[in-house]
PDB file of C-alpha atoms in Angstrom:
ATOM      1  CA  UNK A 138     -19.234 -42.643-114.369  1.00  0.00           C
ATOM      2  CA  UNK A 139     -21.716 -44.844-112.346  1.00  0.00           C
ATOM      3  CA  UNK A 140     -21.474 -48.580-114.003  1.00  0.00           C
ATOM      4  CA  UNK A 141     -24.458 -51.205-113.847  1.00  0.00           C
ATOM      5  CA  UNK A 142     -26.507 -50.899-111.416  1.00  0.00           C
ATOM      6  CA  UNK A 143     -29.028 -53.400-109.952  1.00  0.00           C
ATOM      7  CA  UNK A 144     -31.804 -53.155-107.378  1.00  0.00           C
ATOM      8  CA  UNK A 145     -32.371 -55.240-104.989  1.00  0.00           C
ATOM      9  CA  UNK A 146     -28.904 -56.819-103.691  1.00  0.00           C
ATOM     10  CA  UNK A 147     -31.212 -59.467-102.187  1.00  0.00           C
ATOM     11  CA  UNK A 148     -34.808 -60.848-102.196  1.00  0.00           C
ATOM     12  CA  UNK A 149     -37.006 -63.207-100.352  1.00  0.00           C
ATOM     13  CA  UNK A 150     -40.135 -64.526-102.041  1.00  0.00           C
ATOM     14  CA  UNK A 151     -42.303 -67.491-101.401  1.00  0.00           C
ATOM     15  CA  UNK A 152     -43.578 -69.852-103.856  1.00  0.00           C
ATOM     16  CA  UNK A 153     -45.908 -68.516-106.521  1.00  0.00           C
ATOM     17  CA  UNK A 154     -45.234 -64.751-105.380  1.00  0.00           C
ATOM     18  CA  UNK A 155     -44.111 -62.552-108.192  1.00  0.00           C
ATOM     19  CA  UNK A 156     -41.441 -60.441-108.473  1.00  0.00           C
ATOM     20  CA  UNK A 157     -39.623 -57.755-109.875  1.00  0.00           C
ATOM     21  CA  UNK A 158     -35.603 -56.532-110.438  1.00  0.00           C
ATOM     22  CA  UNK A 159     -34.208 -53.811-111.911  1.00  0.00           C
ATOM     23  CA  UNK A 160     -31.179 -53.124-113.666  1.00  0.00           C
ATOM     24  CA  UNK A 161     -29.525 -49.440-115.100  1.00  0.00           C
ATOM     25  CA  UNK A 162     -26.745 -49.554-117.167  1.00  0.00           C
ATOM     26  CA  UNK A 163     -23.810 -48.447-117.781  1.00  0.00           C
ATOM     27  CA  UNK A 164     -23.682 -44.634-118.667  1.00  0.00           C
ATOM     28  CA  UNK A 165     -23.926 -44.318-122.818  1.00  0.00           C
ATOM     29  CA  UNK A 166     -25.424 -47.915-123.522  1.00  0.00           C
ATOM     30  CA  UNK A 167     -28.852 -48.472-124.587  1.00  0.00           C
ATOM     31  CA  UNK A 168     -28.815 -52.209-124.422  1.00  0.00           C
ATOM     32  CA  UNK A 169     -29.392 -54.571-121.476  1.00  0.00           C
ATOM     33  CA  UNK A 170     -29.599 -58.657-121.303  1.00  0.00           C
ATOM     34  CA  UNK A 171     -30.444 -60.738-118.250  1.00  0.00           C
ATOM     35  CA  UNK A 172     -29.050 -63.791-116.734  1.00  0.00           C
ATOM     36  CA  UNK A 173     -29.867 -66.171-114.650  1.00  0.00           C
ATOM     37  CA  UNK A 174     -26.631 -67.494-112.566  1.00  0.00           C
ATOM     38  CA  UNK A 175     -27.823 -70.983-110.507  1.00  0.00           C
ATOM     39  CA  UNK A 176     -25.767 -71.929-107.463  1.00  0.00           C
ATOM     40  CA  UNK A 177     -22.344 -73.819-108.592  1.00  0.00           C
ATOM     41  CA  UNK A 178     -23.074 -72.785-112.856  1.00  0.00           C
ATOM     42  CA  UNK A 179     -22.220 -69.848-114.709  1.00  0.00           C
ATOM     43  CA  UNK A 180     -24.387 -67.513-116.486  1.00  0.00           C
ATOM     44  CA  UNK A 181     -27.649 -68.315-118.394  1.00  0.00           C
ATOM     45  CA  UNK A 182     -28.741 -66.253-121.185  1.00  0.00           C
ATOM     46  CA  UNK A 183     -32.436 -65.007-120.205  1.00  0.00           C
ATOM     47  CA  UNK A 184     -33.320 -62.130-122.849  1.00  0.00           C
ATOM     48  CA  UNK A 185     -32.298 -58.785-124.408  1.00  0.00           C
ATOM     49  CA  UNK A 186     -33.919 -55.721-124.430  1.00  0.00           C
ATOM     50  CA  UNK A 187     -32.732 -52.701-127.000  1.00  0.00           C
ATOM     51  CA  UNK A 188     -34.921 -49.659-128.227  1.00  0.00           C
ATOM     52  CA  UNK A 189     -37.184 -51.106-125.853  1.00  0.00           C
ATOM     53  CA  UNK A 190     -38.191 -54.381-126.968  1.00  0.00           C
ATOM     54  CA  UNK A 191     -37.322 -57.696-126.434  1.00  0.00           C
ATOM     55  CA  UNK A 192     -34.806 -58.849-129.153  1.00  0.00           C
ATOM     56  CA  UNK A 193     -33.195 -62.199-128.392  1.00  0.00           C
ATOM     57  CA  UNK A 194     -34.465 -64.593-125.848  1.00  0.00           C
ATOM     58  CA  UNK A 195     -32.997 -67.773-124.407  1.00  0.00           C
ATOM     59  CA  UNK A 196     -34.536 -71.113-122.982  1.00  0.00           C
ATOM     60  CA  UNK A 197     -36.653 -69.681-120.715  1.00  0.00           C
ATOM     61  CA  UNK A 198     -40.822 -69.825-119.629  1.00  0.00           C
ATOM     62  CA  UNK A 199     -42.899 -67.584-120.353  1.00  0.00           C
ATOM     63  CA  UNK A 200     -43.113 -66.636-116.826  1.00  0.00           C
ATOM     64  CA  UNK A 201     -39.613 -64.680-117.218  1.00  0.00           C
ATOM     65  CA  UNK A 202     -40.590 -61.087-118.798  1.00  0.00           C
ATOM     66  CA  UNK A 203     -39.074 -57.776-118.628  1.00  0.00           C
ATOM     67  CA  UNK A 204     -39.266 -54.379-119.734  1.00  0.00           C
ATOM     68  CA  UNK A 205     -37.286 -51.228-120.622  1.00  0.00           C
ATOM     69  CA  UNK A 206     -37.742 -47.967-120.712  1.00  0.00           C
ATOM     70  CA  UNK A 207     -36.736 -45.013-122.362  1.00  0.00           C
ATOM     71  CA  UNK A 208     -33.989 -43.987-120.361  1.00  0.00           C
ATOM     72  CA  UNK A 209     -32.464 -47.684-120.910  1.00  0.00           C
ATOM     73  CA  UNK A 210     -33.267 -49.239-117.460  1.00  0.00           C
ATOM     74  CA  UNK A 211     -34.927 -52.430-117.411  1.00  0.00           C
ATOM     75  CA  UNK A 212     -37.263 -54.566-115.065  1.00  0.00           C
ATOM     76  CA  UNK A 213     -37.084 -58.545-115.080  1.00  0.00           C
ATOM     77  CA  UNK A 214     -40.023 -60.068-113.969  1.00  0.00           C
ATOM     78  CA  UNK A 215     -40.795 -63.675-112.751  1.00  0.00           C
ATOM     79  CA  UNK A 216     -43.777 -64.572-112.039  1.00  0.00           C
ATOM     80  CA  UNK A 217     -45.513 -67.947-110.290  1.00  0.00           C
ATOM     81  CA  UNK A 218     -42.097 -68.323-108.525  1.00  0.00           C
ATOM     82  CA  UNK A 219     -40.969 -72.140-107.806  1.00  0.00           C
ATOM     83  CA  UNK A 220     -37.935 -73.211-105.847  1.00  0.00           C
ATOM     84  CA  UNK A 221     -35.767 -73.445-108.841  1.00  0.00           C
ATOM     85  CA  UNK A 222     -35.697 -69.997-109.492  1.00  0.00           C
ATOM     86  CA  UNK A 223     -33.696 -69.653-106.497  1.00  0.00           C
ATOM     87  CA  UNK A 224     -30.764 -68.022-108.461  1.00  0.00           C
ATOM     88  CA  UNK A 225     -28.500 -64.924-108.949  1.00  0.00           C
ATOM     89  CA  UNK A 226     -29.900 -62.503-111.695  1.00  0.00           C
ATOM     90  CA  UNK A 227     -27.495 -60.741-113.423  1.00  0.00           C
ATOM     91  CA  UNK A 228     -27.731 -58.035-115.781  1.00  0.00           C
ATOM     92  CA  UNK A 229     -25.330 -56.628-118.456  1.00  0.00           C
ATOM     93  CA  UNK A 230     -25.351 -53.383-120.288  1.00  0.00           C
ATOM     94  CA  UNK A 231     -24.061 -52.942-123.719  1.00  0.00           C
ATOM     95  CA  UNK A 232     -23.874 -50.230-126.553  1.00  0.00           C
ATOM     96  CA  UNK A 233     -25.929 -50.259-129.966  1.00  0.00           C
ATOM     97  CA  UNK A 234     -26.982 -53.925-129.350  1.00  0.00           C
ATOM     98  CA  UNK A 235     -23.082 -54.684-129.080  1.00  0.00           C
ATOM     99  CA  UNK A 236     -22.655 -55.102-132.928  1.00  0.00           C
ATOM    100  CA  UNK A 237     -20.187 -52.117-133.354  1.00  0.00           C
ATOM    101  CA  UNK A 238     -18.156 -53.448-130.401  1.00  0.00           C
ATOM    102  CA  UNK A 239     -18.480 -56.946-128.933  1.00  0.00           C
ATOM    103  CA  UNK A 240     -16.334 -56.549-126.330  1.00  0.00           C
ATOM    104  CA  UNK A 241     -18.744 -53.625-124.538  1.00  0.00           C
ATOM    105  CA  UNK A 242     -21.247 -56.348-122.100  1.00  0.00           C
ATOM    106  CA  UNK A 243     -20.442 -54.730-118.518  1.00  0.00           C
ATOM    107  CA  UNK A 244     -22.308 -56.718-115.563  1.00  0.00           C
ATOM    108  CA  UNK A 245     -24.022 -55.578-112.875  1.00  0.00           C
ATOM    109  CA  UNK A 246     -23.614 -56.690-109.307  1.00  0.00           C
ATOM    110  CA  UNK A 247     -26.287 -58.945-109.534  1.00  0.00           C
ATOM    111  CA  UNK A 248     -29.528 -60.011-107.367  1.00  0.00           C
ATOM    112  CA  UNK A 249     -29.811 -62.545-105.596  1.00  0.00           C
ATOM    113  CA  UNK A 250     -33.006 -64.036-105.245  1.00  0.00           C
ATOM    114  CA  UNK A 251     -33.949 -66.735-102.864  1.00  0.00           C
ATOM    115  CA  UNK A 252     -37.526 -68.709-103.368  1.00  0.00           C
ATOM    116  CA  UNK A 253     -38.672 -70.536-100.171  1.00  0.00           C
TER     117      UNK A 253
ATOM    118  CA  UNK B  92     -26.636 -74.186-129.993  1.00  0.00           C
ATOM    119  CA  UNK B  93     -23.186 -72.978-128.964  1.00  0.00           C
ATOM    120  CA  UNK B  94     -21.714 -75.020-125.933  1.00  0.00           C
ATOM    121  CA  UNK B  95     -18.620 -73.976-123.690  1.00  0.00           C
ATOM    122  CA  UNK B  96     -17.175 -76.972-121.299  1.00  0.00           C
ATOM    123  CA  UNK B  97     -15.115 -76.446-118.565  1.00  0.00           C
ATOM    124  CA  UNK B  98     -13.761 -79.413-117.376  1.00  0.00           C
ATOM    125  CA  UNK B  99     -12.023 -78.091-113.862  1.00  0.00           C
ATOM    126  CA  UNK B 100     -14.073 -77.666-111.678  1.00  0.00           C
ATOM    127  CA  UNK B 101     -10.969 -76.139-108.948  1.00  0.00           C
ATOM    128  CA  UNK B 102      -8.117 -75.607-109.310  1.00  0.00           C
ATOM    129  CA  UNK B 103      -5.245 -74.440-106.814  1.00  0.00           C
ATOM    130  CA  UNK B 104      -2.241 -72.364-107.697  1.00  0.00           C
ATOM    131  CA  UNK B 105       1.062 -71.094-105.412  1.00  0.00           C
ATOM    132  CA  UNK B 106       2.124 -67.340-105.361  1.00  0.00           C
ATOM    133  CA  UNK B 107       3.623 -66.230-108.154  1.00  0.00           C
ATOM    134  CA  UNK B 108       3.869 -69.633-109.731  1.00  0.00           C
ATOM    135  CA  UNK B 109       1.794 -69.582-112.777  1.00  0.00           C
ATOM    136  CA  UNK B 110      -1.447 -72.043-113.865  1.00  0.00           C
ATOM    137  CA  UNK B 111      -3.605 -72.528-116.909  1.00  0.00           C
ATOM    138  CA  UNK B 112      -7.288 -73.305-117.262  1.00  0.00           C
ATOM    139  CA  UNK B 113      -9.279 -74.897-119.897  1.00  0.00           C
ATOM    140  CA  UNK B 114     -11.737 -74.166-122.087  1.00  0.00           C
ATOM    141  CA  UNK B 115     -13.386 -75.774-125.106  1.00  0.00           C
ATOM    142  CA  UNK B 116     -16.215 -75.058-126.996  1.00  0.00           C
ATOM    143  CA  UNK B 117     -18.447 -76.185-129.881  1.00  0.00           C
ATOM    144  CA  UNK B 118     -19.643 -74.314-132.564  1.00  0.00           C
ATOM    145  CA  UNK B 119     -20.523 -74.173-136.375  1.00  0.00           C
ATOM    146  CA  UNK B 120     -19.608 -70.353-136.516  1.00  0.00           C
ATOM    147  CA  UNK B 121     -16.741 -69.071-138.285  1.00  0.00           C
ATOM    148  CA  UNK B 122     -16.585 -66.154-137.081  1.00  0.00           C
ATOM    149  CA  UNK B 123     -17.036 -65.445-133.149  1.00  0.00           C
ATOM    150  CA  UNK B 124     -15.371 -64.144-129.778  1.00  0.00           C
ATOM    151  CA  UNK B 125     -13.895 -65.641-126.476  1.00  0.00           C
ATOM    152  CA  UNK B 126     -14.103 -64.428-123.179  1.00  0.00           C
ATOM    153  CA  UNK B 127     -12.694 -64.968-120.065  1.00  0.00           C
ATOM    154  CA  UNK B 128     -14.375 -63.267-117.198  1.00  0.00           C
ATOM    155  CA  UNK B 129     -13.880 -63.367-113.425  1.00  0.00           C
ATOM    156  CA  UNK B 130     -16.209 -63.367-110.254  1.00  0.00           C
ATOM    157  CA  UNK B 131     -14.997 -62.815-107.138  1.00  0.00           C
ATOM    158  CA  UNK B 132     -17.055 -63.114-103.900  1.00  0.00           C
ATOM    159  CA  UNK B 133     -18.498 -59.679-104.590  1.00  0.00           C
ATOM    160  CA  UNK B 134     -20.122 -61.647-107.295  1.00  0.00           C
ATOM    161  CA  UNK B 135     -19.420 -59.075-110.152  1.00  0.00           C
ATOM    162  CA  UNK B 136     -18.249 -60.149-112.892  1.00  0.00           C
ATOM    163  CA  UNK B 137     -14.955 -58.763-114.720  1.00  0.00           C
ATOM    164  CA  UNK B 138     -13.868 -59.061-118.293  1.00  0.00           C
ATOM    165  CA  UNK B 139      -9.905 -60.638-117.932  1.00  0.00           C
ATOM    166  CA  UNK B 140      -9.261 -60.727-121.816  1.00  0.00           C
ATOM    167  CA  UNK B 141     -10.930 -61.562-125.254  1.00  0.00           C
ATOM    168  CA  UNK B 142     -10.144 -62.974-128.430  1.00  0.00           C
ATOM    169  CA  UNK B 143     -11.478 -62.345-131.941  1.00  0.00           C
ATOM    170  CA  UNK B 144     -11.527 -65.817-133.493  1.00  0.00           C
ATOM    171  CA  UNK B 145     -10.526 -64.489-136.795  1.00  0.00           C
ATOM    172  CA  UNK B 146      -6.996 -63.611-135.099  1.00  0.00           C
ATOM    173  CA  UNK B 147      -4.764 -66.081-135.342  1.00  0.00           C
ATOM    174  CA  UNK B 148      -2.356 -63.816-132.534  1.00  0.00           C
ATOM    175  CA  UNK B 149      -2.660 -65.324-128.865  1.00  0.00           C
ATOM    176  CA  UNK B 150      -4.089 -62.199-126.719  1.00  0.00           C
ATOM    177  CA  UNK B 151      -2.509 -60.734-124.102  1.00  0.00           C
ATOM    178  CA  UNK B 152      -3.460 -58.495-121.294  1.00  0.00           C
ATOM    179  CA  UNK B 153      -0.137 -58.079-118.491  1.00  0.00           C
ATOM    180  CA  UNK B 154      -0.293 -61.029-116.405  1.00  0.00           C
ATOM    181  CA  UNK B 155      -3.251 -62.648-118.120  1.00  0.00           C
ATOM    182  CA  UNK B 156      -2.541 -64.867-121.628  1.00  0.00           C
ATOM    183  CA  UNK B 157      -4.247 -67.440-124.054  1.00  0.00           C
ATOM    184  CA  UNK B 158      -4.091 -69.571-125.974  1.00  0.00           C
ATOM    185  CA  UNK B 159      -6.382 -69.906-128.797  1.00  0.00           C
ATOM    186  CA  UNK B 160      -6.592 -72.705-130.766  1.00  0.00           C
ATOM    187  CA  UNK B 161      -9.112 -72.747-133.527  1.00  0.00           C
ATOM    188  CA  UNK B 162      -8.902 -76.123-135.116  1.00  0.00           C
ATOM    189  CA  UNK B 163      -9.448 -77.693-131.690  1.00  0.00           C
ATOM    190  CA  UNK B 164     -11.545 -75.081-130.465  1.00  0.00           C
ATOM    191  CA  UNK B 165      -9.763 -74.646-127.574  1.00  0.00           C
ATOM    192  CA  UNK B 166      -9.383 -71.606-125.643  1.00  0.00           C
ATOM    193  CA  UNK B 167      -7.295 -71.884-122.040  1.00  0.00           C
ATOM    194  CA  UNK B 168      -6.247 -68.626-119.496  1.00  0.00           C
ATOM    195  CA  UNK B 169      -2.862 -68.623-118.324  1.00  0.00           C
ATOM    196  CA  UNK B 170      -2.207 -66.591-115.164  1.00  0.00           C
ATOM    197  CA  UNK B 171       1.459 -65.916-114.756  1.00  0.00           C
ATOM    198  CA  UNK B 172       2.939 -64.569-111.442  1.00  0.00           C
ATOM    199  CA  UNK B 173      -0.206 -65.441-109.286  1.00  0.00           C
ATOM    200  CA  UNK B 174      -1.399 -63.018-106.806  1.00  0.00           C
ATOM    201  CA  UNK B 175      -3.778 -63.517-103.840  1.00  0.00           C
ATOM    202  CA  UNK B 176      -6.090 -61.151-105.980  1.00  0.00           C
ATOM    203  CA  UNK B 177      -6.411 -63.725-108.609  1.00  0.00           C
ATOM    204  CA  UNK B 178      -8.434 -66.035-106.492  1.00  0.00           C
ATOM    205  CA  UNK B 179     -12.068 -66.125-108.030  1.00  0.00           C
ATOM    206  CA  UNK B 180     -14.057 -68.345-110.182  1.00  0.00           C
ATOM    207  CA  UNK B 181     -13.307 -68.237-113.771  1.00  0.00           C
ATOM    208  CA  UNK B 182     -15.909 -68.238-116.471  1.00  0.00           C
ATOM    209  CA  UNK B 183     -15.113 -68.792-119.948  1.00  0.00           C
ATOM    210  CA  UNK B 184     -17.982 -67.603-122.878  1.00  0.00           C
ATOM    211  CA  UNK B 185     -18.805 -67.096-126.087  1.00  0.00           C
ATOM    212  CA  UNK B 186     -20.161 -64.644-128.070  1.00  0.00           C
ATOM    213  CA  UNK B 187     -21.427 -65.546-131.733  1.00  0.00           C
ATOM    214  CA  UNK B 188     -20.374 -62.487-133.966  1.00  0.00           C
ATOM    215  CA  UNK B 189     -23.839 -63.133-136.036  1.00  0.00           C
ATOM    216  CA  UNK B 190     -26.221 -63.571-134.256  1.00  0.00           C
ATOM    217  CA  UNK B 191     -26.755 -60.955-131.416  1.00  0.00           C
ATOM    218  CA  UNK B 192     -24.696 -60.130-128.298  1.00  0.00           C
ATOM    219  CA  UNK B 193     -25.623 -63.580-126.129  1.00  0.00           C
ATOM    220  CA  UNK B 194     -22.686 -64.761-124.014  1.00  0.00           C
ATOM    221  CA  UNK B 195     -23.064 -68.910-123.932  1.00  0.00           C
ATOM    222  CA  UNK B 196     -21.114 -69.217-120.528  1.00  0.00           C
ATOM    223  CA  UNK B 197     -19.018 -72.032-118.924  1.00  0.00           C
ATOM    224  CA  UNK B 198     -19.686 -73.926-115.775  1.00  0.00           C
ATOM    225  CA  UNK B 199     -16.566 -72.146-113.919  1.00  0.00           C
ATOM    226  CA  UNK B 200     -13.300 -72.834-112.157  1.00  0.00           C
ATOM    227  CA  UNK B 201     -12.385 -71.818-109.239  1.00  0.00           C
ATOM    228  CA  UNK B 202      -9.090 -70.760-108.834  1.00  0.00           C
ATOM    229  CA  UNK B 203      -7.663 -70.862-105.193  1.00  0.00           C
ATOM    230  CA  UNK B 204      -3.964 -69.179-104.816  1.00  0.00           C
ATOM    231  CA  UNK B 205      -1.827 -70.156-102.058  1.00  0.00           C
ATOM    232  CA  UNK B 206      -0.091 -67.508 -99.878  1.00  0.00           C
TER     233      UNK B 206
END
């Protein structure tokens, strides 16, 4: 049973490129949130994405979107890339938007994305 | 919105002795969940135990304890019987249980053991 998967392990961009990561998850959950982990902090809340829209969001531009689709998988994008996104993406998969059971929010690996 | 303070930054630990680290967090919520989770240089992170808030029983998980105290909405991880294994950064979160499944994390701690 494959757990969350995330591609790319790492990333290069320059300043104002675009880019995109992608995230499966876990076998049997249809949910998947994004976080943004900056060098030295832990975890920041990005968005969620269930029955393939966007449900919660945290304090984030509007440059930050995503995606999911049908078979659960999901696509963070960031576009107009500045220095400070230089970060660790992480995603986490979760069943039935993790109401039922709260304790269900398996990570990925994570991406690391540098911005130069 | 929901904040979660870690105020140690490192901490160190000797095999097999045991250490504790803190956690405290604000909220209006009565009703929520507590995580600990660990990181390790492969960067993944791992659930080490949870707590329901409305259970007033400590959880336990082998090695790995807490101790939960509402009032003072304090939540700390004590590791007894350190291994080498043990050695990662620590995150501590929260998880409202009303208002979707967003984990508000800590800063970290990371825990060095001594061979």
């Amino acid at each position: 049973d494959a757990g969350v998967t995330q591609s790319p392990t790492h990333l290069i961009k320059t300043r104002g490129q675009q880019v995109t990561l992608r995230c499966s998850p876990k076998s049997g959950h249809d949910t998947v949130s994004w976080y943004q982990q900056a060098l030295g902090q832990g975890p920041q809340f990005i968005f969620q994405y269930y029955e393939e829209e966007e449900r919660q969001r945290g304090n984030f531009p509007d440059r930050f979107s995503g995606h999911q689709f049908p078979n659960y998988s999901s696509e963070l994008n960031v576009n107009a890339l500045l220095l400070g996104d230089s970060a660790l993406y992480l995603c986490a998969s979760s069943a039935l938007g993790g109401f039922r059971d709260p304790y269900e929010q398996y990570f990925g690996p994570g991406t690391r994305l540098t911005v130069t | 919105a929901q904040t979660v303070t870690q105020s140690q930054p490192e901490m160190s630990v000797q095999e097999a002795e045991t250490v504790t680290l803190s956690c405290t967090y604000d909220t209006s919520e009565s009703d929520y969940y507590l995580f600990w989770y660990k990181q390790p240089p492969s960067r993944q992170m791992i659930l080490v135990i949870r707590q329901e808030a409305y259970k007033q029983q400590n959880a336990t998980e082998n090695r790995f304890s807490v101790n939960f105290q509402k009032a003072a909405k304090s939540f700390s991880l004590k590791i007894s019987d350190s291994q080498l294994g043990d050695a990662a950064m620590y995150f501590c979160a929260y998880r409202s249980a009303f208002t979707g499944n967003q984990f508000y994390f800590g800063t970290g701690t990371s825990l060095t053991v001594i061979p």
